[in-house]
CSV table of C-alpha atoms and ligand atoms in Angstrom, one decimal:
chain,number,residue,atom,x,y,z
A,1,MET,CA,-46.5,81.7,-58.4
A,2,GLY,CA,-50.0,81.5,-56.9
A,3,GLY,CA,-52.1,78.6,-58.1
A,4,LEU,CA,-49.9,77.6,-61.0
A,5,LYS,CA,-49.3,73.8,-61.1
A,6,ARG,CA,-45.7,72.6,-61.1
A,7,ILE,CA,-44.9,71.1,-64.5
A,8,TYR,CA,-41.9,69.0,-64.1
A,9,LEU,CA,-40.1,68.3,-67.4
A,10,ASP,CA,-36.7,67.4,-66.1
A,11,ASN,CA,-37.1,63.7,-66.1
A,12,ALA,CA,-33.8,63.1,-67.9
A,13,ALA,CA,-32.1,64.3,-64.7
A,14,THR,CA,-34.3,62.3,-62.4
A,15,SER,CA,-37.9,61.2,-62.8
A,16,TRP,CA,-40.6,62.8,-60.7
A,17,PRO,CA,-43.2,62.1,-59.4
A,18,LYS,CA,-42.7,58.4,-58.7
A,19,PRO,CA,-45.6,55.9,-58.6
A,20,ASP,CA,-47.3,55.7,-55.2
A,21,SER,CA,-46.1,52.1,-54.9
A,22,VAL,CA,-42.5,53.4,-54.9
A,23,TYR,CA,-43.2,55.8,-52.0
A,24,ASP,CA,-45.1,53.1,-50.1
A,25,ALA,CA,-42.3,50.5,-50.6
A,26,VAL,CA,-39.6,52.9,-49.3
A,27,SER,CA,-41.7,54.1,-46.4
A,28,ARG,CA,-42.8,50.6,-45.4
A,29,TYR,CA,-39.2,49.4,-45.5
A,30,LEU,CA,-37.9,52.3,-43.4
A,31,ARG,CA,-40.7,52.2,-40.9
A,32,GLU,CA,-41.3,48.5,-40.5
A,33,CYS,CA,-38.1,46.7,-41.5
A,34,GLY,CA,-35.0,48.9,-41.5
A,35,ALA,CA,-32.6,45.9,-41.4
A,36,PRO,CA,-29.5,45.5,-43.6
A,37,ALA,CA,-29.6,43.0,-46.4
A,38,GLY,CA,-27.4,39.9,-46.5
A,39,ARG,CA,-25.9,40.3,-43.0
A,40,SER,CA,-28.0,38.8,-40.3
A,41,VAL,CA,-30.6,36.0,-39.7
A,42,TYR,CA,-33.4,37.7,-37.7
A,43,ALA,CA,-36.8,38.0,-39.4
A,44,GLU,CA,-36.5,41.6,-40.6
A,45,ALA,CA,-32.9,41.0,-42.0
A,46,HIS,CA,-34.4,38.1,-43.9
A,47,GLN,CA,-37.1,40.3,-45.2
A,48,ALA,CA,-34.6,42.9,-46.4
A,49,ASN,CA,-32.6,40.2,-48.1
A,50,GLN,CA,-35.7,38.9,-49.8
A,51,ALA,CA,-36.7,42.4,-51.0
A,52,VAL,CA,-33.3,43.0,-52.5
A,53,THR,CA,-33.4,39.5,-54.2
A,54,ALA,CA,-36.8,40.2,-55.6
A,55,ALA,CA,-35.8,43.7,-56.9
A,56,ARG,CA,-32.7,42.1,-58.6
A,57,ALA,CA,-34.9,39.4,-60.1
A,58,SER,CA,-37.4,42.0,-61.5
A,59,LEU,CA,-34.6,44.0,-62.9
A,60,ALA,CA,-33.0,41.0,-64.6
A,61,LYS,CA,-36.4,40.0,-66.1
A,62,PHE,CA,-36.9,43.5,-67.3
A,63,LEU,CA,-33.6,43.5,-69.1
A,64,GLY,CA,-34.0,40.0,-70.5
A,65,ALA,CA,-30.9,38.8,-68.4
A,66,ASP,CA,-31.1,35.1,-67.7
A,67,ASP,CA,-29.3,35.3,-64.3
A,68,PRO,CA,-30.2,37.9,-61.7
A,69,ARG,CA,-26.7,37.7,-60.2
A,70,ARG,CA,-25.4,39.5,-63.3
A,71,VAL,CA,-27.3,42.6,-62.2
A,72,ILE,CA,-25.1,44.7,-59.8
A,73,PHE,CA,-26.6,47.5,-57.8
A,74,THR,CA,-24.7,50.7,-57.9
A,75,LEU,CA,-25.0,54.2,-56.5
A,76,ASN,CA,-26.2,55.8,-59.8
A,77,GLY,CA,-25.5,55.6,-63.5
A,78,THR,CA,-22.1,57.3,-63.2
A,79,ASP,CA,-21.0,54.7,-60.6
A,80,ALA,CA,-22.0,51.8,-62.9
A,81,LEU,CA,-20.1,53.4,-65.9
A,82,ASN,CA,-17.0,54.0,-63.8
A,83,LEU,CA,-17.0,50.4,-62.6
A,84,ALA,CA,-17.2,49.1,-66.2
A,85,ILE,CA,-14.7,51.6,-67.7
A,86,HIS,CA,-12.0,51.6,-64.9
A,87,GLY,CA,-12.6,47.9,-64.2
A,88,LEU,CA,-11.9,46.8,-67.8
A,89,LEU,CA,-9.2,49.1,-69.2
A,90,ASP,CA,-5.5,48.7,-68.9
A,91,GLU,CA,-2.6,50.8,-70.2
A,92,GLY,CA,-2.2,50.6,-74.0
A,93,ASP,CA,-5.9,49.7,-74.6
A,94,HIS,CA,-7.8,51.5,-77.3
A,95,VAL,CA,-11.4,52.7,-76.8
A,96,VAL,CA,-14.0,53.8,-79.4
A,97,THR,CA,-16.6,56.1,-78.0
A,98,THR,CA,-18.8,58.9,-79.5
A,99,VAL,CA,-19.3,62.6,-79.2
A,100,VAL,CA,-22.8,62.1,-78.0
A,101,GLU,CA,-21.7,60.7,-74.6
A,102,HIS,CA,-22.4,62.1,-71.2
A,103,ASN,CA,-19.5,63.2,-69.0
A,104,SER,CA,-20.0,60.0,-67.0
A,105,VAL,CA,-18.4,58.2,-69.9
A,106,LEU,CA,-16.2,61.0,-71.3
A,107,ARG,CA,-14.5,62.0,-68.0
A,108,PRO,CA,-13.4,58.5,-66.9
A,109,LEU,CA,-12.1,57.9,-70.4
A,110,ARG,CA,-10.3,61.3,-70.4
A,111,GLN,CA,-8.8,60.4,-67.0
A,112,LEU,CA,-7.5,57.1,-68.3
A,113,GLU,CA,-6.2,58.7,-71.4
A,114,THR,CA,-4.3,61.3,-69.4
A,115,CYS,CA,-3.0,59.1,-66.5
A,116,ARG,CA,-2.9,55.5,-67.8
A,117,GLY,CA,-2.0,55.7,-71.5
A,118,VAL,CA,-5.4,54.5,-72.7
A,119,LYS,CA,-6.1,55.7,-76.3
A,120,VAL,CA,-9.6,57.0,-77.1
A,121,ASP,CA,-11.3,57.8,-80.4
A,122,ARG,CA,-14.5,59.8,-80.2
A,123,VAL,CA,-16.7,59.2,-83.3
A,124,ALA,CA,-18.7,62.2,-84.7
A,125,CYS,CA,-22.5,62.3,-85.0
A,126,ASN,CA,-24.6,63.9,-87.8
A,127,VAL,CA,-26.8,67.0,-87.3
A,128,ARG,CA,-29.6,65.0,-85.7
A,129,GLY,CA,-27.2,63.4,-83.1
A,130,TYR,CA,-27.0,60.0,-84.9
A,131,VAL,CA,-23.8,58.1,-84.9
A,132,ASP,CA,-23.2,56.0,-88.1
A,133,PRO,CA,-22.3,52.4,-87.0
A,134,LEU,CA,-20.0,52.3,-90.0
A,135,ALA,CA,-18.0,55.2,-88.5
A,136,ILE,CA,-17.6,53.1,-85.4
A,137,ARG,CA,-16.3,50.2,-87.6
A,138,ARG,CA,-13.8,52.5,-89.2
A,139,ALA,CA,-12.5,53.7,-85.8
A,140,ILE,CA,-11.9,50.2,-84.4
A,141,ARG,CA,-8.3,49.1,-84.3
A,142,PRO,CA,-6.5,45.8,-83.4
A,143,LYS,CA,-6.1,47.0,-79.8
A,144,THR,CA,-9.7,48.2,-79.3
A,145,LYS,CA,-10.9,46.6,-76.1
A,146,LEU,CA,-14.0,48.7,-75.6
A,147,VAL,CA,-16.8,50.4,-77.6
A,148,ALA,CA,-18.7,52.7,-75.2
A,149,VAL,CA,-21.9,54.2,-76.6
A,150,THR,CA,-24.9,55.8,-75.2
A,151,HIS,CA,-28.3,54.3,-76.2
A,152,ALA,CA,-30.0,57.7,-76.5
A,153,SER,CA,-28.5,61.2,-76.1
A,154,ASN,CA,-29.4,63.2,-73.1
A,155,VAL,CA,-29.4,66.3,-75.2
A,156,THR,CA,-31.2,65.4,-78.5
A,157,GLY,CA,-32.9,62.1,-77.4
A,158,THR,CA,-31.5,60.5,-80.6
A,159,ILE,CA,-31.5,56.7,-80.4
A,160,GLN,CA,-28.4,54.8,-81.6
A,161,ASN,CA,-28.5,51.5,-83.5
A,162,ILE,CA,-27.1,49.3,-80.7
A,163,SER,CA,-27.6,45.9,-82.4
A,164,GLU,CA,-25.6,47.0,-85.4
A,165,ILE,CA,-22.9,48.5,-83.1
A,166,THR,CA,-22.6,45.3,-81.1
A,167,ALA,CA,-22.4,43.2,-84.2
A,168,ILE,CA,-19.6,45.4,-85.6
A,169,ALA,CA,-17.7,45.5,-82.3
A,170,HIS,CA,-18.0,41.7,-81.7
A,171,GLU,CA,-16.5,41.0,-85.2
A,172,ARG,CA,-13.4,42.6,-83.8
A,173,GLU,CA,-13.7,41.1,-80.4
A,174,ALA,CA,-14.3,44.4,-78.6
A,175,VAL,CA,-16.6,44.7,-75.5
A,176,VAL,CA,-19.6,46.9,-75.9
A,177,LEU,CA,-20.7,49.1,-73.0
A,178,VAL,CA,-24.1,50.7,-73.4
A,179,ASP,CA,-25.1,53.7,-71.3
A,180,ALA,CA,-28.9,53.3,-71.1
A,181,ALA,CA,-29.5,56.3,-68.8
A,182,GLN,CA,-32.1,57.8,-71.1
A,183,THR,CA,-33.7,54.6,-72.5
A,184,LEU,CA,-34.1,52.0,-69.7
A,185,GLY,CA,-37.8,52.2,-68.7
A,186,TYR,CA,-38.7,54.1,-71.9
A,187,LEU,CA,-37.6,51.7,-74.6
A,188,PRO,CA,-37.7,47.9,-74.5
A,189,ILE,CA,-34.1,46.6,-73.9
A,190,HIS,CA,-33.3,42.9,-74.2
A,191,VAL,CA,-29.5,42.6,-73.4
A,192,GLY,CA,-29.3,39.2,-75.1
A,193,GLU,CA,-31.0,40.1,-78.3
A,194,LEU,CA,-29.0,43.4,-78.6
A,195,GLY,CA,-25.8,41.6,-77.9
A,196,ILE,CA,-24.8,43.9,-75.0
A,197,ASP,CA,-21.8,43.0,-72.9
A,198,LEU,CA,-22.2,45.7,-70.3
A,199,LEU,CA,-25.2,47.9,-69.6
A,200,ALA,CA,-25.1,50.8,-67.2
A,201,ALA,CA,-28.2,52.7,-66.1
A,202,PRO,CA,-29.5,54.8,-63.2
A,203,GLY,CA,-32.4,53.4,-61.2
A,204,HIS,CA,-33.8,56.9,-60.6
A,205,LYS,CA,-34.7,58.0,-64.1
A,206,GLY,CA,-36.9,55.8,-66.4
A,207,LEU,CA,-37.0,53.0,-63.9
A,208,LEU,CA,-38.8,55.3,-61.4
A,209,GLY,CA,-36.7,54.3,-58.4
A,210,PRO,CA,-35.3,56.8,-55.8
A,211,LEU,CA,-32.1,58.8,-56.3
A,212,GLY,CA,-29.1,56.8,-55.1
A,213,THR,CA,-29.9,53.8,-57.2
A,214,GLY,CA,-28.2,52.4,-60.4
A,215,LEU,CA,-27.2,49.2,-62.0
A,216,LEU,CA,-24.6,47.5,-64.1
A,217,TYR,CA,-25.5,44.4,-66.1
A,218,LEU,CA,-22.6,42.1,-67.0
A,219,ARG,CA,-22.8,39.4,-69.7
A,220,ALA,CA,-21.6,35.9,-68.7
A,221,GLY,CA,-17.8,35.9,-68.5
A,222,MET,CA,-17.4,39.7,-68.1
A,223,GLU,CA,-16.9,39.2,-64.4
A,224,ARG,CA,-13.6,37.6,-65.2
A,225,ARG,CA,-12.5,40.8,-67.0
A,226,ILE,CA,-13.9,43.6,-64.9
A,227,ARG,CA,-11.8,44.4,-61.8
A,228,THR,CA,-13.4,45.6,-58.6
A,229,LEU,CA,-13.1,49.3,-57.8
A,230,ARG,CA,-13.9,48.9,-54.1
A,231,GLU,CA,-13.6,46.0,-51.8
A,232,GLY,CA,-15.2,45.4,-48.4
A,233,GLY,CA,-17.9,43.6,-46.4
A,234,THR,CA,-20.5,41.6,-48.4
A,235,GLY,CA,-21.9,39.4,-45.7
A,236,THR,CA,-20.6,36.4,-47.6
A,237,GLN,CA,-17.3,34.5,-46.9
A,238,SER,CA,-16.7,36.7,-43.9
A,239,ASP,CA,-13.9,34.5,-42.6
A,240,ASP,CA,-11.8,35.5,-45.6
A,241,ASP,CA,-10.1,38.9,-46.0
A,242,ARG,CA,-10.1,38.6,-49.8
A,243,GLN,CA,-13.0,40.0,-51.9
A,244,PRO,CA,-15.4,37.2,-52.9
A,245,GLN,CA,-15.4,36.5,-56.7
A,246,MET,CA,-19.0,35.3,-56.7
A,247,LEU,CA,-21.6,37.6,-58.3
A,248,PRO,CA,-23.2,39.9,-57.3
A,249,TYR,CA,-21.0,40.2,-54.1
A,250,LYS,CA,-17.8,40.8,-56.0
A,251,TYR,CA,-18.9,44.3,-57.0
A,252,GLU,CA,-21.3,45.1,-54.0
A,253,ALA,CA,-19.0,45.9,-51.1
A,254,GLY,CA,-20.6,47.7,-48.2
A,255,SER,CA,-24.1,48.0,-47.0
A,256,LEU,CA,-26.6,48.1,-49.8
A,257,ASN,CA,-29.0,51.0,-50.3
A,258,VAL,CA,-32.0,48.8,-49.3
A,259,PRO,CA,-34.6,51.7,-49.2
A,260,GLY,CA,-33.5,52.7,-52.6
A,261,ILE,CA,-33.5,49.2,-54.0
A,262,VAL,CA,-37.0,48.3,-52.7
A,263,GLY,CA,-38.2,51.6,-54.2
A,264,LEU,CA,-36.5,50.6,-57.5
A,265,GLY,CA,-38.1,47.2,-57.4
A,266,ALA,CA,-41.5,48.8,-57.0
A,267,GLY,CA,-40.8,51.2,-59.9
A,268,ILE,CA,-39.9,48.2,-62.2
A,269,ASP,CA,-43.0,46.3,-61.1
A,270,PHE,CA,-45.1,49.4,-62.0
A,271,LEU,CA,-43.5,49.6,-65.4
A,272,ARG,CA,-44.0,45.9,-66.1
A,273,MET,CA,-47.7,46.2,-65.1
A,274,GLN,CA,-48.2,49.2,-67.4
A,275,GLY,CA,-46.4,47.5,-70.4
A,276,ASN,CA,-46.6,49.2,-73.8
A,277,ARG,CA,-49.2,51.7,-72.8
A,278,LEU,CA,-46.6,54.0,-71.2
A,279,ARG,CA,-44.3,53.7,-74.2
A,280,GLU,CA,-47.1,54.8,-76.5
A,281,HIS,CA,-48.0,57.7,-74.2
A,282,HIS,CA,-44.4,58.8,-74.1
A,283,GLN,CA,-44.2,58.8,-77.9
A,284,GLN,CA,-47.4,60.7,-78.3
A,285,LEU,CA,-46.3,63.4,-75.9
A,286,THR,CA,-42.9,63.6,-77.6
A,287,ASP,CA,-44.6,64.1,-81.0
A,288,ARG,CA,-46.9,66.7,-79.5
A,289,LEU,CA,-44.1,68.6,-77.9
A,290,ILE,CA,-41.9,68.7,-81.0
A,291,ALA,CA,-44.8,69.6,-83.3
A,292,GLY,CA,-45.7,72.5,-81.0
A,293,LEU,CA,-42.1,73.8,-80.6
A,294,ILE,CA,-41.2,73.6,-84.3
A,295,ASP,CA,-44.1,75.9,-85.1
A,296,ILE,CA,-42.8,78.7,-82.8
A,297,GLY,CA,-40.9,81.5,-84.7
A,298,GLY,CA,-37.3,81.9,-83.4
A,299,VAL,CA,-37.2,78.4,-81.9
A,300,ARG,CA,-34.7,75.8,-83.1
A,301,VAL,CA,-35.4,72.2,-82.1
A,302,PHE,CA,-32.5,69.8,-82.0
A,303,GLY,CA,-32.5,66.1,-82.9
A,304,PRO,CA,-34.7,64.0,-85.1
A,305,ALA,CA,-38.3,65.0,-85.7
A,306,GLU,CA,-39.6,61.4,-85.7
A,307,ALA,CA,-40.6,60.1,-82.3
A,308,SER,CA,-39.5,56.6,-83.4
A,309,GLU,CA,-35.9,57.8,-83.7
A,310,ARG,CA,-35.8,59.5,-80.3
A,311,VAL,CA,-36.9,59.4,-76.7
A,312,GLY,CA,-38.7,62.2,-75.0
A,313,VAL,CA,-35.7,64.4,-74.4
A,314,VAL,CA,-36.1,67.5,-76.5
A,315,SER,CA,-33.6,70.5,-76.6
A,316,ILE,CA,-34.3,73.8,-78.1
A,317,ALA,CA,-32.6,77.2,-78.6
A,318,ILE,CA,-34.5,80.5,-78.7
A,319,GLU,CA,-32.9,83.1,-80.9
A,320,GLY,CA,-31.4,85.9,-78.9
A,321,TYR,CA,-32.1,84.3,-75.6
A,322,ASP,CA,-29.7,82.8,-73.1
A,323,PRO,CA,-30.8,79.2,-72.2
A,324,GLN,CA,-30.4,79.9,-68.5
A,325,GLU,CA,-32.6,82.9,-68.8
A,326,VAL,CA,-35.2,80.9,-70.7
A,327,ALA,CA,-35.2,78.2,-68.0
A,328,ALA,CA,-35.5,80.8,-65.2
A,329,THR,CA,-38.4,82.5,-67.0
A,330,LEU,CA,-40.2,79.2,-67.7
A,331,ASP,CA,-40.0,78.3,-64.1
A,332,GLY,CA,-40.6,81.8,-62.6
A,333,ALA,CA,-43.5,82.8,-64.8
A,334,HIS,CA,-45.0,79.4,-65.7
A,335,ARG,CA,-43.7,76.8,-63.2
A,336,VAL,CA,-42.4,74.8,-66.2
A,337,GLN,CA,-39.3,73.1,-64.9
A,338,VAL,CA,-36.5,72.3,-67.4
A,339,ARG,CA,-32.8,72.1,-67.5
A,340,ALA,CA,-30.6,74.6,-69.4
A,341,GLY,CA,-26.9,74.6,-70.2
A,342,PHE,CA,-24.6,71.9,-71.4
A,343,HIS,CA,-26.3,68.8,-69.8
A,344,CYS,CA,-22.9,67.3,-68.9
A,345,ALA,CA,-22.4,66.6,-72.7
A,346,PRO,CA,-19.8,69.1,-73.9
A,347,LEU,CA,-18.9,67.3,-77.1
A,348,MET,CA,-22.5,66.9,-78.1
A,349,HIS,CA,-23.0,70.7,-77.7
A,350,ALA,CA,-19.9,71.3,-79.7
A,351,ALA,CA,-21.3,69.1,-82.4
A,352,LEU,CA,-24.6,71.0,-82.4
A,353,GLY,CA,-22.8,74.3,-82.4
A,354,THR,CA,-24.4,75.4,-79.1
A,355,LEU,CA,-21.3,75.8,-77.0
A,356,ASP,CA,-21.0,79.5,-77.7
A,357,LEU,CA,-24.8,79.9,-77.1
A,358,GLY,CA,-24.6,78.7,-73.5
A,359,GLY,CA,-26.0,75.3,-74.5
A,360,ALA,CA,-29.7,74.7,-74.9
A,361,VAL,CA,-32.9,74.3,-73.0
A,362,ARG,CA,-33.9,70.7,-72.4
A,363,PHE,CA,-37.5,69.4,-71.9
A,364,SER,CA,-37.6,65.8,-70.8
A,365,ILE,CA,-40.9,63.9,-70.5
A,366,GLY,CA,-41.8,61.5,-67.7
A,367,VAL,CA,-44.4,58.8,-67.4
A,368,PHE,CA,-46.8,61.0,-65.4
A,369,ASN,CA,-46.7,64.0,-67.8
A,370,THR,CA,-50.0,64.8,-69.5
A,371,GLU,CA,-51.0,66.5,-72.8
A,372,ALA,CA,-52.0,69.5,-70.7
A,373,ASP,CA,-48.4,69.7,-69.3
A,374,ILE,CA,-47.0,69.6,-72.9
A,375,ASP,CA,-49.4,72.2,-74.1
A,376,ALA,CA,-48.6,74.5,-71.2
A,377,ALA,CA,-44.9,74.1,-71.9
A,378,ILE,CA,-45.4,75.0,-75.6
A,379,ALA,CA,-47.5,78.0,-74.7
A,380,ALA,CA,-44.8,79.2,-72.2
A,381,VAL,CA,-42.1,78.9,-74.8
A,382,ALA,CA,-44.2,80.7,-77.3
A,383,GLU,CA,-44.6,83.6,-74.8
A,384,VAL,CA,-40.9,83.7,-74.1
A,385,ALA,CA,-40.0,83.6,-77.8
A,386,ALA,CA,-42.5,86.4,-78.6
A,387,GLU,CA,-40.9,88.6,-75.9
A,388,SER,CA,-37.5,87.9,-77.3
A,389,ALA,CA,-38.7,88.8,-80.8
A,390,ALA,CA,-40.2,92.1,-79.5
A,391,THR,CA,-37.0,93.3,-77.7
B,401,LIG,C1,-26.7,59.8,-70.9
B,401,LIG,C2,-26.4,59.8,-69.4
B,401,LIG,N1,-25.5,59.0,-68.9
B,401,LIG,C3,-25.2,58.9,-67.6
B,401,LIG,C4,-25.8,59.7,-66.7
B,401,LIG,C5,-25.4,59.6,-65.3
B,401,LIG,O1,-26.4,59.1,-64.5
B,401,LIG,P1,-26.5,59.4,-62.9
B,401,LIG,O2,-27.0,60.9,-62.8
B,401,LIG,O3,-27.4,58.4,-62.3
B,401,LIG,O4,-25.1,59.3,-62.4
B,401,LIG,C6,-26.8,60.6,-67.1
B,401,LIG,C7,-27.5,61.5,-66.2
B,401,LIG,O5,-28.0,62.5,-66.5
B,401,LIG,C8,-27.1,60.6,-68.5
B,401,LIG,O6,-28.1,61.4,-69.0
């Protein structure tokens, strides 16, 4: 492996590297503070509390949420999606979702369908991974309580039209849950303007926080409809053995992941300082990657070609080559690190026709990738594809 530089293109799984300010914030908290948040009154406990409050406020501002208490810290994106889905649905409810979803939406819904009599319709996408909002409209029934849709696919990067979907769902009084795992931090999201009722996202991908962080945003009033999935200590109303109903405590039982949350806060501050520059950089790199990959013989690129219709998640298949083998060769020979397989999105791979091919090879661009990284990845794929053509 010698002097080859590590080229990390697995940012859709978790972003790496993080800004220095994230490492510093986590390290400083662990070394100098180390106290729990919301529990005690000594100086360091107060500092921990302030740090969590500040991170929550930054996150709310970043999302365009008017009240920071509507942002709940969770363990990851999956935890936030489970809270929204299991917390909302009852026996007999109907849900509209799509085939482009991640298993963190599909599996809770399958579980409720199997064990609790919830009915689920999964709307198809077109060849580019786009779900027609009118198909969602057609799937909505009188008992539809929830429309659960991912903002951008973690396989093809395709961006869905959230404002049209929320308008359609709200005409029929359905709640809209948006899985923003692949968009928050990469695309501007204003929950009010998009009409989002519930937004779930990891803190460790586009928001640049550490693993073990995530969030659920709840529009005003949703807290009266979403049950808690776990109860416990919150540091508030401790003389009462019932779970507080006040936000955010209602949904934040147990000691918070303060090192993760202060890191997440630093990640958001970094993004806010960088502004549109990062977004433009991301789009340019995505364009560059797609243009390079499309030109390689034997390589099929999934999803839309236009960077404006997608985020920097790009999956490919190389004719005659198993995706796992491609990923192993890219890492082993070139230190290009990608993810191969089904990406926890079985219905999306079924829609793309890649289930029998072992899935696809996914490149996902992060804020610290460079043009040189992208060019190296393209050159590595070209070499693998040429070998496969020669054999
Ligand atoms: C679209 C999508 N939704 C949800 C998740 C789950 O997020 P987490 O890994 O934080 O649980 C992922 C993670 O890959 C994802 O890509």
